[in-house]
Every structure is written in structure tokens, then in C-alpha cells.
């Protein structure tokens, strides 16, 4: 689910480069319910998906070279319950290792929900 201001041609390039994965562009979050993972460039959508469906999301932020969340609790929450990629190479690597890392991320989401939210 892309950010509405992200150019459509950009989505096409990303989807074409990941043609070996079963990826579809979805019009709303409810349609993502059956997905194993949600890839988005919008942090609030990543949070909604992961917390609502107890599944990992992948926050794709290609405009960044790295991300340092510091001590901000809200952004630390993002880091805990989502995968984050800042390049197409990182995006592909995360998707390629998803079968090995998905369960641990689901466990982190569940632990987060059982703890203090902020």
C-alpha cells in the first residue's frame, strides 16, 4: 500500500523488480488481511496492519540512506514491530529471508501488545 503522493511509475518499477514474489497493490487495508506481510512506504499503515492482524509489515523508505530512531518511543515501536528497508537491495533481502524471520517478528508484535504501549 503506497503513500498516495508516491508517483505511480515508481510503484511499477518496484513491483516489476519483485516479480518473483506474489505481490499485489491493494486499495485498502482490509484487503490486506489475508496477506503474509504488507509492504508500504507509510508508517501509520505499517503499524495498523501489524497491530490489527498480528503480522509483520515492511516499511520501505528508499529516500533514506539510514534511519536512526534515537530514543523516540513511537519510532522505536516501528522498529520493533516492522521490518524496515531503505533500498531495493534491502527490500529484496528482507523478502528473501522472510520465511526465517517472520515468526520472530510476529512474536515481537505479540510481546509489544502485552507490554506498555508507550
PDB file of C-alpha atoms in Angstrom:
ATOM      1  CA  UNK A   1       0.000   0.000   0.000  1.00  0.00           C
ATOM      2  CA  UNK A   2       1.861   3.040  -1.232  1.00  0.00           C
ATOM      3  CA  UNK A   3       1.701   6.575   0.046  1.00  0.00           C
ATOM      4  CA  UNK A   4      -0.804   8.482  -2.128  1.00  0.00           C
ATOM      5  CA  UNK A   5       1.812  11.031  -3.204  1.00  0.00           C
ATOM      6  CA  UNK A   6       4.321   8.426  -4.388  1.00  0.00           C
ATOM      7  CA  UNK A   7       4.413   8.542  -8.216  1.00  0.00           C
ATOM      8  CA  UNK A   8       2.657   5.607  -9.947  1.00  0.00           C
ATOM      9  CA  UNK A   9       5.680   4.905 -12.170  1.00  0.00           C
ATOM     10  CA  UNK A  10       7.700   4.360  -9.004  1.00  0.00           C
ATOM     11  CA  UNK A  11       5.266   1.624  -7.874  1.00  0.00           C
ATOM     12  CA  UNK A  12       5.562  -0.037 -11.270  1.00  0.00           C
ATOM     13  CA  UNK A  13       9.368  -0.187 -11.093  1.00  0.00           C
ATOM     14  CA  UNK A  14       9.276  -1.695  -7.598  1.00  0.00           C
ATOM     15  CA  UNK A  15       6.615  -4.261  -8.484  1.00  0.00           C
ATOM     16  CA  UNK A  16       8.470  -5.277 -11.653  1.00  0.00           C
ATOM     17  CA  UNK A  17      11.746  -5.720  -9.791  1.00  0.00           C
ATOM     18  CA  UNK A  18       9.989  -8.028  -7.307  1.00  0.00           C
ATOM     19  CA  UNK A  19       8.163 -10.071  -9.945  1.00  0.00           C
ATOM     20  CA  UNK A  20       9.450 -13.301  -8.381  1.00  0.00           C
ATOM     21  CA  UNK A  21       7.244 -12.623  -5.333  1.00  0.00           C
ATOM     22  CA  UNK A  22       3.485 -12.787  -5.160  1.00  0.00           C
ATOM     23  CA  UNK A  23       2.890  -9.062  -4.649  1.00  0.00           C
ATOM     24  CA  UNK A  24      -0.254  -7.091  -5.382  1.00  0.00           C
ATOM     25  CA  UNK A  25      -1.154  -3.457  -4.926  1.00  0.00           C
ATOM     26  CA  UNK A  26      -4.153  -3.163  -2.604  1.00  0.00           C
ATOM     27  CA  UNK A  27      -6.674  -0.327  -2.426  1.00  0.00           C
ATOM     28  CA  UNK A  28      -7.289  -0.566   1.334  1.00  0.00           C
ATOM     29  CA  UNK A  29      -6.005  -2.177   4.494  1.00  0.00           C
ATOM     30  CA  UNK A  30      -8.933  -4.572   4.931  1.00  0.00           C
ATOM     31  CA  UNK A  31      -7.992  -6.322   1.682  1.00  0.00           C
ATOM     32  CA  UNK A  32      -4.527  -6.936   3.127  1.00  0.00           C
ATOM     33  CA  UNK A  33      -5.946  -9.104   5.926  1.00  0.00           C
ATOM     34  CA  UNK A  34      -5.025 -12.359   4.168  1.00  0.00           C
ATOM     35  CA  UNK A  35      -1.503 -11.210   3.232  1.00  0.00           C
ATOM     36  CA  UNK A  36       1.544 -12.701   4.945  1.00  0.00           C
ATOM     37  CA  UNK A  37       3.241  -9.297   5.001  1.00  0.00           C
ATOM     38  CA  UNK A  38       2.382  -5.762   3.962  1.00  0.00           C
ATOM     39  CA  UNK A  39       4.929  -3.617   2.130  1.00  0.00           C
ATOM     40  CA  UNK A  40       4.259   0.110   2.410  1.00  0.00           C
ATOM     41  CA  UNK A  41       6.043   3.438   2.434  1.00  0.00           C
ATOM     42  CA  UNK A  42       3.644   4.871   5.027  1.00  0.00           C
ATOM     43  CA  UNK A  43       4.463   4.238   8.693  1.00  0.00           C
ATOM     44  CA  UNK A  44       0.926   4.522  10.063  1.00  0.00           C
ATOM     45  CA  UNK A  45      -0.308   1.894   7.579  1.00  0.00           C
ATOM     46  CA  UNK A  46       2.537  -0.430   8.597  1.00  0.00           C
ATOM     47  CA  UNK A  47       1.569  -0.002  12.246  1.00  0.00           C
ATOM     48  CA  UNK A  48      -2.142  -0.513  11.582  1.00  0.00           C
ATOM     49  CA  UNK A  49      -1.538  -3.717   9.628  1.00  0.00           C
ATOM     50  CA  UNK A  50       0.897  -5.243  12.119  1.00  0.00           C
ATOM     51  CA  UNK A  51      -1.138  -4.380  15.196  1.00  0.00           C
ATOM     52  CA  UNK A  52      -4.546  -5.226  13.730  1.00  0.00           C
ATOM     53  CA  UNK A  53      -3.626  -8.530  12.097  1.00  0.00           C
ATOM     54  CA  UNK A  54      -0.600  -9.560  14.224  1.00  0.00           C
ATOM     55  CA  UNK A  55       1.508  -9.916  11.089  1.00  0.00           C
ATOM     56  CA  UNK A  56       4.756  -8.272  10.087  1.00  0.00           C
ATOM     57  CA  UNK A  57       4.868  -5.316   7.762  1.00  0.00           C
ATOM     58  CA  UNK A  58       7.767  -3.945   5.803  1.00  0.00           C
ATOM     59  CA  UNK A  59       8.244  -0.201   5.841  1.00  0.00           C
ATOM     60  CA  UNK A  60      10.058   0.697   2.628  1.00  0.00           C
ATOM     61  CA  UNK A  61      11.725   4.114   2.759  1.00  0.00           C
ATOM     62  CA  UNK A  62      14.017   4.394  -0.271  1.00  0.00           C
ATOM     63  CA  UNK A  63      14.547   8.151   0.136  1.00  0.00           C
ATOM     64  CA  UNK A  64      16.638   7.477   3.251  1.00  0.00           C
ATOM     65  CA  UNK A  65      20.171   6.107   3.405  1.00  0.00           C
ATOM     66  CA  UNK A  66      19.750   5.013   7.017  1.00  0.00           C
ATOM     67  CA  UNK A  67      17.360   5.570   9.883  1.00  0.00           C
ATOM     68  CA  UNK A  68      18.195   6.335  13.493  1.00  0.00           C
ATOM     69  CA  UNK A  69      15.142   6.374  15.716  1.00  0.00           C
ATOM     70  CA  UNK A  70      17.076   7.519  18.760  1.00  0.00           C
ATOM     71  CA  UNK A  71      15.045   7.301  21.957  1.00  0.00           C
ATOM     72  CA  UNK A  72      11.701   8.291  20.442  1.00  0.00           C
ATOM     73  CA  UNK A  73       9.309   5.655  21.787  1.00  0.00           C
ATOM     74  CA  UNK A  74       6.868   5.855  18.891  1.00  0.00           C
ATOM     75  CA  UNK A  75       9.565   5.305  16.287  1.00  0.00           C
ATOM     76  CA  UNK A  76      11.216   2.625  18.400  1.00  0.00           C
ATOM     77  CA  UNK A  77       7.846   0.869  18.277  1.00  0.00           C
ATOM     78  CA  UNK A  78       8.012   0.983  14.483  1.00  0.00           C
ATOM     79  CA  UNK A  79      11.423  -0.623  14.535  1.00  0.00           C
ATOM     80  CA  UNK A  80      10.243  -3.339  16.892  1.00  0.00           C
ATOM     81  CA  UNK A  81       7.123  -4.442  15.036  1.00  0.00           C
ATOM     82  CA  UNK A  82       8.037  -3.796  11.388  1.00  0.00           C
ATOM     83  CA  UNK A  83      10.850  -4.682   9.054  1.00  0.00           C
ATOM     84  CA  UNK A  84      12.474  -1.560   7.610  1.00  0.00           C
ATOM     85  CA  UNK A  85      14.303  -1.287   4.288  1.00  0.00           C
ATOM     86  CA  UNK A  86      15.910   1.827   2.810  1.00  0.00           C
ATOM     87  CA  UNK A  87      16.970   0.386  -0.543  1.00  0.00           C
ATOM     88  CA  UNK A  88      15.687  -2.048  -3.129  1.00  0.00           C
ATOM     89  CA  UNK A  89      18.583  -4.342  -2.187  1.00  0.00           C
ATOM     90  CA  UNK A  90      17.445  -4.356   1.485  1.00  0.00           C
ATOM     91  CA  UNK A  91      13.833  -4.853   0.409  1.00  0.00           C
ATOM     92  CA  UNK A  92      14.746  -7.917  -1.642  1.00  0.00           C
ATOM     93  CA  UNK A  93      16.983  -9.297   1.118  1.00  0.00           C
ATOM     94  CA  UNK A  94      14.191  -8.942   3.683  1.00  0.00           C
ATOM     95  CA  UNK A  95      11.697 -10.675   1.420  1.00  0.00           C
ATOM     96  CA  UNK A  96      14.184 -13.461   0.651  1.00  0.00           C
ATOM     97  CA  UNK A  97      14.694 -14.205   4.359  1.00  0.00           C
ATOM     98  CA  UNK A  98      11.077 -13.698   5.394  1.00  0.00           C
ATOM     99  CA  UNK A  99      10.371 -17.388   5.960  1.00  0.00           C
ATOM    100  CA  UNK A 100      13.189 -17.479   8.538  1.00  0.00           C
ATOM    101  CA  UNK A 101      12.399 -14.163  10.250  1.00  0.00           C
ATOM    102  CA  UNK A 102       8.602 -13.849  10.103  1.00  0.00           C
ATOM    103  CA  UNK A 103       7.849 -15.870  13.248  1.00  0.00           C
ATOM    104  CA  UNK A 104      10.258 -13.890  15.417  1.00  0.00           C
ATOM    105  CA  UNK A 105       8.707 -10.615  14.233  1.00  0.00           C
ATOM    106  CA  UNK A 106       5.204 -11.956  14.998  1.00  0.00           C
ATOM    107  CA  UNK A 107       6.442 -12.834  18.491  1.00  0.00           C
ATOM    108  CA  UNK A 108       7.797  -9.282  18.911  1.00  0.00           C
ATOM    109  CA  UNK A 109       4.420  -7.844  17.877  1.00  0.00           C
ATOM    110  CA  UNK A 110       2.614 -10.039  20.432  1.00  0.00           C
ATOM    111  CA  UNK A 111       5.118  -9.101  23.167  1.00  0.00           C
ATOM    112  CA  UNK A 112       4.710  -5.445  22.318  1.00  0.00           C
ATOM    113  CA  UNK A 113       0.931  -5.667  22.623  1.00  0.00           C
ATOM    114  CA  UNK A 114       1.230  -7.348  26.023  1.00  0.00           C
ATOM    115  CA  UNK A 115       3.556  -4.653  27.365  1.00  0.00           C
ATOM    116  CA  UNK A 116       3.239  -0.932  27.893  1.00  0.00           C
ATOM    117  CA  UNK A 117       2.276   0.632  24.592  1.00  0.00           C
ATOM    118  CA  UNK A 118       4.231   3.853  25.051  1.00  0.00           C
TER     119      UNK A 118
END
